[in-house]
Structure formats: C-alpha cells, structure tokens
C-alpha cells in the first residue's frame, strides 16, 4: 500500500525539512535526533507514506552512560517526573542518578514521553525527508565518519544493517564485535528485507532524498587501539548534512566500498574524513578494510535472491 514501516528516529528543521536516522543500539540514533536546533518527531518507530513521515510510538528510550547536560542537553533535561530510569545507580541521600557509575552495567537507560523534549514536534508527523542517515558504530576503525550513497548503495547498506555490538549494550558482550541486522531492525521485520529495501529505493527516488552513512565508531585503529569518534565530531557531520552545505564540497570515491567521501567539513579534521590517514600503519588499515569488506560480502549471500542482485552495489574486493 506504499506505507513504509521503519525502525528509526526522525526530526524536522524550521524549514520543514525532515530527516531519518537508522541505527541499532549504541550508534547514537537517539542522541543525534534530539537536536536543540531541530524538532523531534519521534525516537524509534515511524512510517513513511504518500504524505510524509509519522511517528507511532509517542516516547523515547535513551542510553544514559556518561550522560551530562553539556553533551546531551535535551536527553539530560528529559529525566524528570514521569520518566523511568533503568539500570542507573543512585547516589547521596537524595538518590540522585549517577550516570558515570557503571559498576553493575553500562546499559543504563531512561524512558520518557516525547513531550519531555522541549522542542518536540507536536503533530509527530512531517513532510517527506530530504536526508536518510544510516548510523554505524564501526569497531574496526575502517568506515569514514561520513559517506554519500547512491540509491542502489543505500539499498545494499540498508539490507546489510552493519554496526557493532558495543560493550555493555548486550549481556555477555565485553568488547565490540561486528553484527549485521537487516534494515537496522531485523527482529521487527515481517517481510523479506529486500521488500523494505525496494520501498526505500522507491521513496528515495520519488522524493529526491539523499542517503548517507555516518560512522560514530572508531578512528585511528580498531577498538583497543584507536579512539571512538566524539559526539562533537559526529554531530558536526550530521549538521553539515542537514544544513545543506555539504553539497558544496568536493568528493573522493572510495575504491573498495564505492561511496563518496567529502574532502572537507568544518570542525572535522580532514584526516579523520579519510580513515586510512589516521592509522599509524596504512598497510594494517588495508588489511582491516579487506576484512570488513569480506564480512559484508559473506553476510549478503543470503540476500542474493529475486530479479536483482543487490550485491553488485556493495564493496569490491
């Protein structure tokens, strides 16, 4: 019926320009969509029909580890009466939340109604999105902080749903490991992933929307060697997408993954935009890139069905 159900967050700018954020736990979906300069449509479950996008959830579920008002002001201020904390330590006689106490678990959470966000979008619906952002937390330090996708590449990466299970997000996970979850929410799918990808491609082409990869994971090496991207860096990339200025930059094509990387973004080190430049040993980066590319290829074997082989839009080895 042309209605596209999605496991994503959504927000909208003052000019009515909506954006979608796909990503699994720990990638920054809730944090990045709660933007003080944009109105939040919803946190987790949305639909996209002939009129635009709409929320069918009415609340938010955010991670609280190391939460501060400075780094995540909207989420921090949403923790008040009628919010519910989960796995969060308390301190002092007043039982104040201690978001830095991870002695029991790093998977602290808070649930709150959407109206706890000061600039939430009351109709909880908006027009067709201009930008679709796939968030990944790359544990191997290979993905760039931002990459531009063609509609066909968007289908491939949407079906792949790559990220990493981050330490503390799931029981028994003590360090990030690669994971693929179709459409960034395999557990919620009732149809074959390629059907959702076809709907996405139809929407992208019909409404002239642009898809992006944004990596909120590691730079300068894999987990344990490199460092995780700061929220400031990731938000700078997202802001550059949403304000439209990114279209004015020049682009470089990645020879393995085929996506395009911007040559320059304000407030982001140009070397960080080119992950290989941040590694102490370039040959080790090449090995890690090949390893991750092979993971993509192996994972996608089960989706090589139907009339179109979408694997042709993935990495080239």
GROMACS .gro file of C-alpha atoms in nm:
model
  317
    1UNK     CA    1   0.000   0.000   0.000
    2UNK     CA    2   0.301   0.227  -0.024
    3UNK     CA    3   0.342   0.265   0.353
    4UNK     CA    4   0.696   0.203   0.466
    5UNK     CA    5   0.737   0.098   0.834
    6UNK     CA    6   1.077   0.189   0.976
    7UNK     CA    7   1.285   0.133   1.290
    8UNK     CA    8   1.437   0.481   1.302
    9UNK     CA    9   1.421   0.820   1.468
   10UNK     CA   10   1.310   1.139   1.293
   11UNK     CA   11   1.335   1.515   1.334
   12UNK     CA   12   1.242   1.823   1.135
   13UNK     CA   13   1.404   2.162   1.076
   14UNK     CA   14   1.244   2.505   1.089
   15UNK     CA   15   1.202   2.499   0.711
   16UNK     CA   16   1.003   2.175   0.730
   17UNK     CA   17   1.294   1.958   0.615
   18UNK     CA   18   1.262   1.624   0.790
   19UNK     CA   19   1.540   1.366   0.833
   20UNK     CA   20   1.551   0.998   0.931
   21UNK     CA   21   1.814   0.827   1.147
   22UNK     CA   22   1.853   0.449   1.125
   23UNK     CA   23   2.081   0.268   1.367
   24UNK     CA   24   2.099  -0.003   1.629
   25UNK     CA   25   2.167   0.041   1.999
   26UNK     CA   26   2.483   0.235   2.075
   27UNK     CA   27   2.515   0.407   1.737
   28UNK     CA   28   2.378   0.746   1.852
   29UNK     CA   29   2.031   0.738   1.696
   30UNK     CA   30   1.852   0.884   1.999
   31UNK     CA   31   2.129   1.130   2.082
   32UNK     CA   32   2.169   1.272   1.730
   33UNK     CA   33   1.797   1.305   1.655
   34UNK     CA   34   1.746   1.501   1.980
   35UNK     CA   35   1.890   1.817   1.829
   36UNK     CA   36   1.839   2.156   2.002
   37UNK     CA   37   1.814   2.320   1.658
   38UNK     CA   38   1.553   2.079   1.519
   39UNK     CA   39   1.218   1.948   1.642
   40UNK     CA   40   1.197   1.581   1.739
   41UNK     CA   41   0.923   1.385   1.559
   42UNK     CA   42   0.998   1.057   1.733
   43UNK     CA   43   1.267   0.830   1.868
   44UNK     CA   44   1.224   0.477   1.739
   45UNK     CA   45   0.924   0.372   1.526
   46UNK     CA   46   0.795   0.557   1.218
   47UNK     CA   47   0.609   0.517   0.894
   48UNK     CA   48   0.657   0.687   0.556
   49UNK     CA   49   0.353   0.721   0.331
   50UNK     CA   50   0.241   0.943   0.044
   51UNK     CA   51   0.208   1.245   0.276
   52UNK     CA   52   0.541   1.211   0.457
   53UNK     CA   53   0.671   1.056   0.779
   54UNK     CA   54   0.479   0.994   1.101
   55UNK     CA   55   0.551   0.855   1.446
   56UNK     CA   56   0.353   0.573   1.606
   57UNK     CA   57   0.533   0.545   1.938
   58UNK     CA   58   0.500   0.864   2.144
   59UNK     CA   59   0.805   0.822   2.364
   60UNK     CA   60   1.183   0.786   2.379
   61UNK     CA   61   1.429   0.528   2.514
   62UNK     CA   62   1.781   0.664   2.558
   63UNK     CA   63   2.113   0.535   2.690
   64UNK     CA   64   2.235   0.720   3.000
   65UNK     CA   65   2.600   0.618   3.029
   66UNK     CA   66   2.813   0.930   3.096
   67UNK     CA   67   2.508   1.149   3.038
   68UNK     CA   68   2.571   1.519   3.104
   69UNK     CA   69   2.377   1.836   3.034
   70UNK     CA   70   2.669   1.969   2.831
   71UNK     CA   71   2.699   1.678   2.587
   72UNK     CA   72   2.331   1.577   2.557
   73UNK     CA   73   2.120   1.862   2.698
   74UNK     CA   74   1.781   1.752   2.566
   75UNK     CA   75   1.805   1.398   2.700
   76UNK     CA   76   1.952   1.514   3.031
   77UNK     CA   77   1.666   1.759   3.088
   78UNK     CA   78   1.409   1.495   2.992
   79UNK     CA   79   1.493   1.299   3.309
   80UNK     CA   80   1.221   1.434   3.540
   81UNK     CA   81   0.881   1.332   3.680
   82UNK     CA   82   0.713   1.064   3.464
   83UNK     CA   83   1.046   0.947   3.322
   84UNK     CA   84   1.167   0.598   3.419
   85UNK     CA   85   1.531   0.511   3.481
   86UNK     CA   86   1.657   0.158   3.424
   87UNK     CA   87   1.992   0.012   3.537
   88UNK     CA   88   2.105   0.352   3.671
   89UNK     CA   89   2.291   0.381   4.003
   90UNK     CA   90   2.172   0.635   4.261
   91UNK     CA   91   2.388   0.836   4.499
   92UNK     CA   92   2.352   1.050   4.810
   93UNK     CA   93   2.059   1.098   5.046
   94UNK     CA   94   1.851   1.245   4.764
   95UNK     CA   95   1.905   0.943   4.537
   96UNK     CA   96   2.048   1.147   4.254
   97UNK     CA   97   2.122   0.948   3.936
   98UNK     CA   98   2.489   0.868   3.886
   99UNK     CA   99   2.531   0.820   3.512
  100UNK     CA  100   2.903   0.754   3.548
  101UNK     CA  101   2.865   0.456   3.783
  102UNK     CA  102   2.892   0.151   3.557
  103UNK     CA  103   2.986  -0.095   3.833
  104UNK     CA  104   2.677  -0.307   3.760
  105UNK     CA  105   2.625  -0.242   3.388
  106UNK     CA  106   2.699   0.012   3.116
  107UNK     CA  107   2.348  -0.033   2.978
  108UNK     CA  108   2.173   0.242   3.175
  109UNK     CA  109   1.853   0.366   3.013
  110UNK     CA  110   1.579   0.622   3.052
  111UNK     CA  111   1.226   0.609   2.910
  112UNK     CA  112   1.031   0.931   2.884
  113UNK     CA  113   0.729   1.070   2.695
  114UNK     CA  114   0.821   1.271   2.389
  115UNK     CA  115   0.682   1.593   2.538
  116UNK     CA  116   0.975   1.591   2.783
  117UNK     CA  117   1.182   1.715   2.490
  118UNK     CA  118   1.129   2.091   2.485
  119UNK     CA  119   1.133   2.125   2.107
  120UNK     CA  120   0.940   1.814   2.014
  121UNK     CA  121   0.723   1.835   1.704
  122UNK     CA  122   0.370   1.817   1.845
  123UNK     CA  123   0.197   1.680   1.532
  124UNK     CA  124   0.456   1.398   1.530
  125UNK     CA  125   0.445   1.396   1.153
  126UNK     CA  126   0.618   1.595   0.879
  127UNK     CA  127   0.675   1.604   0.505
  128UNK     CA  128   0.899   1.378   0.303
  129UNK     CA  129   1.256   1.358   0.437
  130UNK     CA  130   1.542   1.514   0.244
  131UNK     CA  131   1.812   1.310   0.417
  132UNK     CA  132   1.831   0.948   0.532
  133UNK     CA  133   2.120   0.872   0.769
  134UNK     CA  134   2.244   0.518   0.838
  135UNK     CA  135   2.435   0.521   1.165
  136UNK     CA  136   2.703   0.260   1.226
  137UNK     CA  137   2.936   0.214   1.520
  138UNK     CA  138   3.230   0.061   1.334
  139UNK     CA  139   3.453  -0.128   1.575
  140UNK     CA  140   3.723  -0.187   1.314
  141UNK     CA  141   3.811   0.178   1.250
  142UNK     CA  142   3.751   0.138   0.877
  143UNK     CA  143   3.439   0.338   0.791
  144UNK     CA  144   3.468   0.713   0.736
  145UNK     CA  145   3.272   0.944   0.966
  146UNK     CA  146   3.050   1.033   0.669
  147UNK     CA  147   2.989   0.890   0.322
  148UNK     CA  148   2.742   0.966   0.043
  149UNK     CA  149   2.543   0.679  -0.110
  150UNK     CA  150   2.366   0.627  -0.441
  151UNK     CA  151   2.008   0.491  -0.417
  152UNK     CA  152   2.138   0.147  -0.511
  153UNK     CA  153   2.412   0.160  -0.248
  154UNK     CA  154   2.150   0.275   0.002
  155UNK     CA  155   1.953  -0.044  -0.065
  156UNK     CA  156   2.263  -0.256  -0.011
  157UNK     CA  157   2.362  -0.091   0.317
  158UNK     CA  158   2.002  -0.080   0.438
  159UNK     CA  159   1.973  -0.455   0.386
  160UNK     CA  160   2.315  -0.510   0.546
  161UNK     CA  161   2.245  -0.301   0.858
  162UNK     CA  162   2.607  -0.309   0.975
  163UNK     CA  163   2.717  -0.186   1.316
  164UNK     CA  164   2.890  -0.337   1.619
  165UNK     CA  165   2.757  -0.474   1.944
  166UNK     CA  166   2.909  -0.229   2.188
  167UNK     CA  167   3.032  -0.336   2.531
  168UNK     CA  168   2.753  -0.306   2.787
  169UNK     CA  169   2.470  -0.296   2.533
  170UNK     CA  170   2.401  -0.668   2.548
  171UNK     CA  171   2.470  -0.926   2.817
  172UNK     CA  172   2.799  -1.108   2.766
  173UNK     CA  173   2.942  -0.853   2.522
  174UNK     CA  174   3.262  -0.716   2.673
  175UNK     CA  175   3.407  -0.561   2.359
  176UNK     CA  176   3.259  -0.454   2.025
  177UNK     CA  177   3.200  -0.725   1.766
  178UNK     CA  178   3.066  -0.686   1.413
  179UNK     CA  179   2.697  -0.751   1.364
  180UNK     CA  180   2.457  -0.721   1.073
  181UNK     CA  181   2.087  -0.661   1.133
  182UNK     CA  182   1.879  -0.628   0.817
  183UNK     CA  183   1.714  -0.287   0.775
  184UNK     CA  184   1.870  -0.186   1.109
  185UNK     CA  185   1.599  -0.384   1.286
  186UNK     CA  186   1.582  -0.748   1.173
  187UNK     CA  187   1.382  -0.851   1.480
  188UNK     CA  188   1.092  -0.630   1.371
  189UNK     CA  189   1.064  -0.746   1.008
  190UNK     CA  190   0.763  -0.946   0.891
  191UNK     CA  191   0.856  -0.944   0.521
  192UNK     CA  192   1.181  -1.027   0.342
  193UNK     CA  193   1.440  -0.746   0.387
  194UNK     CA  194   1.458  -0.686   0.012
  195UNK     CA  195   1.092  -0.576   0.013
  196UNK     CA  196   1.171  -0.299   0.263
  197UNK     CA  197   1.478  -0.203   0.059
  198UNK     CA  198   1.264  -0.174  -0.254
  199UNK     CA  199   1.025   0.056  -0.066
  200UNK     CA  200   1.321   0.266   0.048
  201UNK     CA  201   1.455   0.298  -0.306
  202UNK     CA  202   1.111   0.398  -0.435
  203UNK     CA  203   1.084   0.669  -0.167
  204UNK     CA  204   1.437   0.798  -0.226
  205UNK     CA  205   1.385   0.834  -0.600
  206UNK     CA  206   1.030   0.968  -0.586
  207UNK     CA  207   1.108   1.236  -0.328
  208UNK     CA  208   1.469   1.309  -0.429
  209UNK     CA  209   1.608   1.216  -0.087
  210UNK     CA  210   1.977   1.151  -0.020
  211UNK     CA  211   2.112   0.858   0.185
  212UNK     CA  212   2.429   0.873   0.395
  213UNK     CA  213   2.649   0.654   0.612
  214UNK     CA  214   2.760   0.820   0.936
  215UNK     CA  215   3.010   0.628   1.148
  216UNK     CA  216   3.001   0.702   1.521
  217UNK     CA  217   3.257   0.429   1.594
  218UNK     CA  218   3.636   0.417   1.597
  219UNK     CA  219   3.903   0.618   1.419
  220UNK     CA  220   4.279   0.569   1.405
  221UNK     CA  221   4.258   0.194   1.455
  222UNK     CA  222   4.022  -0.077   1.575
  223UNK     CA  223   3.870  -0.093   1.921
  224UNK     CA  224   4.151  -0.112   2.176
  225UNK     CA  225   4.392   0.081   1.952
  226UNK     CA  226   4.207   0.377   1.804
  227UNK     CA  227   3.964   0.616   1.971
  228UNK     CA  228   3.590   0.646   1.937
  229UNK     CA  229   3.458   0.946   1.746
  230UNK     CA  230   3.347   1.224   1.978
  231UNK     CA  231   2.983   1.328   1.982
  232UNK     CA  232   3.107   1.669   1.868
  233UNK     CA  233   3.264   1.521   1.553
  234UNK     CA  234   2.963   1.306   1.469
  235UNK     CA  235   2.720   1.591   1.524
  236UNK     CA  236   2.933   1.820   1.307
  237UNK     CA  237   2.897   1.567   1.023
  238UNK     CA  238   2.522   1.538   1.076
  239UNK     CA  239   2.479   1.917   1.093
  240UNK     CA  240   2.670   1.960   0.768
  241UNK     CA  241   2.431   1.716   0.603
  242UNK     CA  242   2.115   1.871   0.742
  243UNK     CA  243   2.202   2.236   0.671
  244UNK     CA  244   2.264   2.150   0.305
  245UNK     CA  245   2.616   2.291   0.295
  246UNK     CA  246   2.768   1.951   0.225
  247UNK     CA  247   2.654   1.969  -0.137
  248UNK     CA  248   2.907   2.249  -0.191
  249UNK     CA  249   3.206   2.029  -0.110
  250UNK     CA  250   3.416   1.814  -0.341
  251UNK     CA  251   3.407   1.436  -0.324
  252UNK     CA  252   3.651   1.146  -0.330
  253UNK     CA  253   3.540   0.793  -0.425
  254UNK     CA  254   3.642   0.503  -0.203
  255UNK     CA  255   3.794   0.230  -0.423
  256UNK     CA  256   3.664  -0.059  -0.212
  257UNK     CA  257   3.322   0.048  -0.086
  258UNK     CA  258   3.242   0.277  -0.378
  259UNK     CA  259   3.081   0.551  -0.173
  260UNK     CA  260   3.191   0.916  -0.186
  261UNK     CA  261   3.372   1.092   0.097
  262UNK     CA  262   3.371   1.473   0.137
  263UNK     CA  263   3.709   1.639   0.102
  264UNK     CA  264   3.644   1.886   0.382
  265UNK     CA  265   3.392   1.956   0.662
  266UNK     CA  266   3.418   2.248   0.908
  267UNK     CA  267   3.519   2.142   1.262
  268UNK     CA  268   3.628   1.794   1.146
  269UNK     CA  269   3.994   1.703   1.092
  270UNK     CA  270   4.039   1.629   0.720
  271UNK     CA  271   4.249   1.324   0.809
  272UNK     CA  272   3.958   1.181   1.010
  273UNK     CA  273   3.743   1.204   0.697
  274UNK     CA  274   3.993   0.966   0.534
  275UNK     CA  275   4.023   0.681   0.788
  276UNK     CA  276   4.343   0.541   0.637
  277UNK     CA  277   4.525   0.865   0.718
  278UNK     CA  278   4.455   0.820   1.091
  279UNK     CA  279   4.612   0.475   1.118
  280UNK     CA  280   4.980   0.454   1.227
  281UNK     CA  281   5.035   0.181   0.965
  282UNK     CA  282   4.850   0.222   0.634
  283UNK     CA  283   4.902  -0.144   0.542
  284UNK     CA  284   4.719  -0.251   0.856
  285UNK     CA  285   4.428  -0.032   0.755
  286UNK     CA  286   4.419  -0.201   0.415
  287UNK     CA  287   4.403  -0.540   0.586
  288UNK     CA  288   4.123  -0.425   0.818
  289UNK     CA  289   3.927  -0.276   0.528
  290UNK     CA  290   3.955  -0.600   0.332
  291UNK     CA  291   3.846  -0.799   0.638
  292UNK     CA  292   3.538  -0.583   0.692
  293UNK     CA  293   3.452  -0.583   0.321
  294UNK     CA  294   3.461  -0.963   0.326
  295UNK     CA  295   3.222  -0.961   0.623
  296UNK     CA  296   2.979  -0.752   0.421
  297UNK     CA  297   3.007  -0.986   0.122
  298UNK     CA  298   2.964  -1.303   0.329
  299UNK     CA  299   2.665  -1.159   0.515
  300UNK     CA  300   2.494  -1.057   0.191
  301UNK     CA  301   2.499  -1.405   0.035
  302UNK     CA  302   2.159  -1.485   0.188
  303UNK     CA  303   2.002  -1.179   0.022
  304UNK     CA  304   2.105  -1.267  -0.335
  305UNK     CA  305   1.751  -1.358  -0.436
  306UNK     CA  306   1.495  -1.227  -0.684
  307UNK     CA  307   1.542  -1.048  -1.013
  308UNK     CA  308   1.808  -0.800  -0.895
  309UNK     CA  309   2.138  -0.899  -0.734
  310UNK     CA  310   2.192  -0.613  -0.491
  311UNK     CA  311   2.538  -0.742  -0.401
  312UNK     CA  312   2.674  -0.554  -0.704
  313UNK     CA  313   2.625  -0.231  -0.505
  314UNK     CA  314   2.844  -0.348  -0.217
  315UNK     CA  315   3.223  -0.347  -0.165
  316UNK     CA  316   3.452  -0.465  -0.443
  317UNK     CA  317   3.735  -0.698  -0.348
   0.00000   0.00000   0.00000
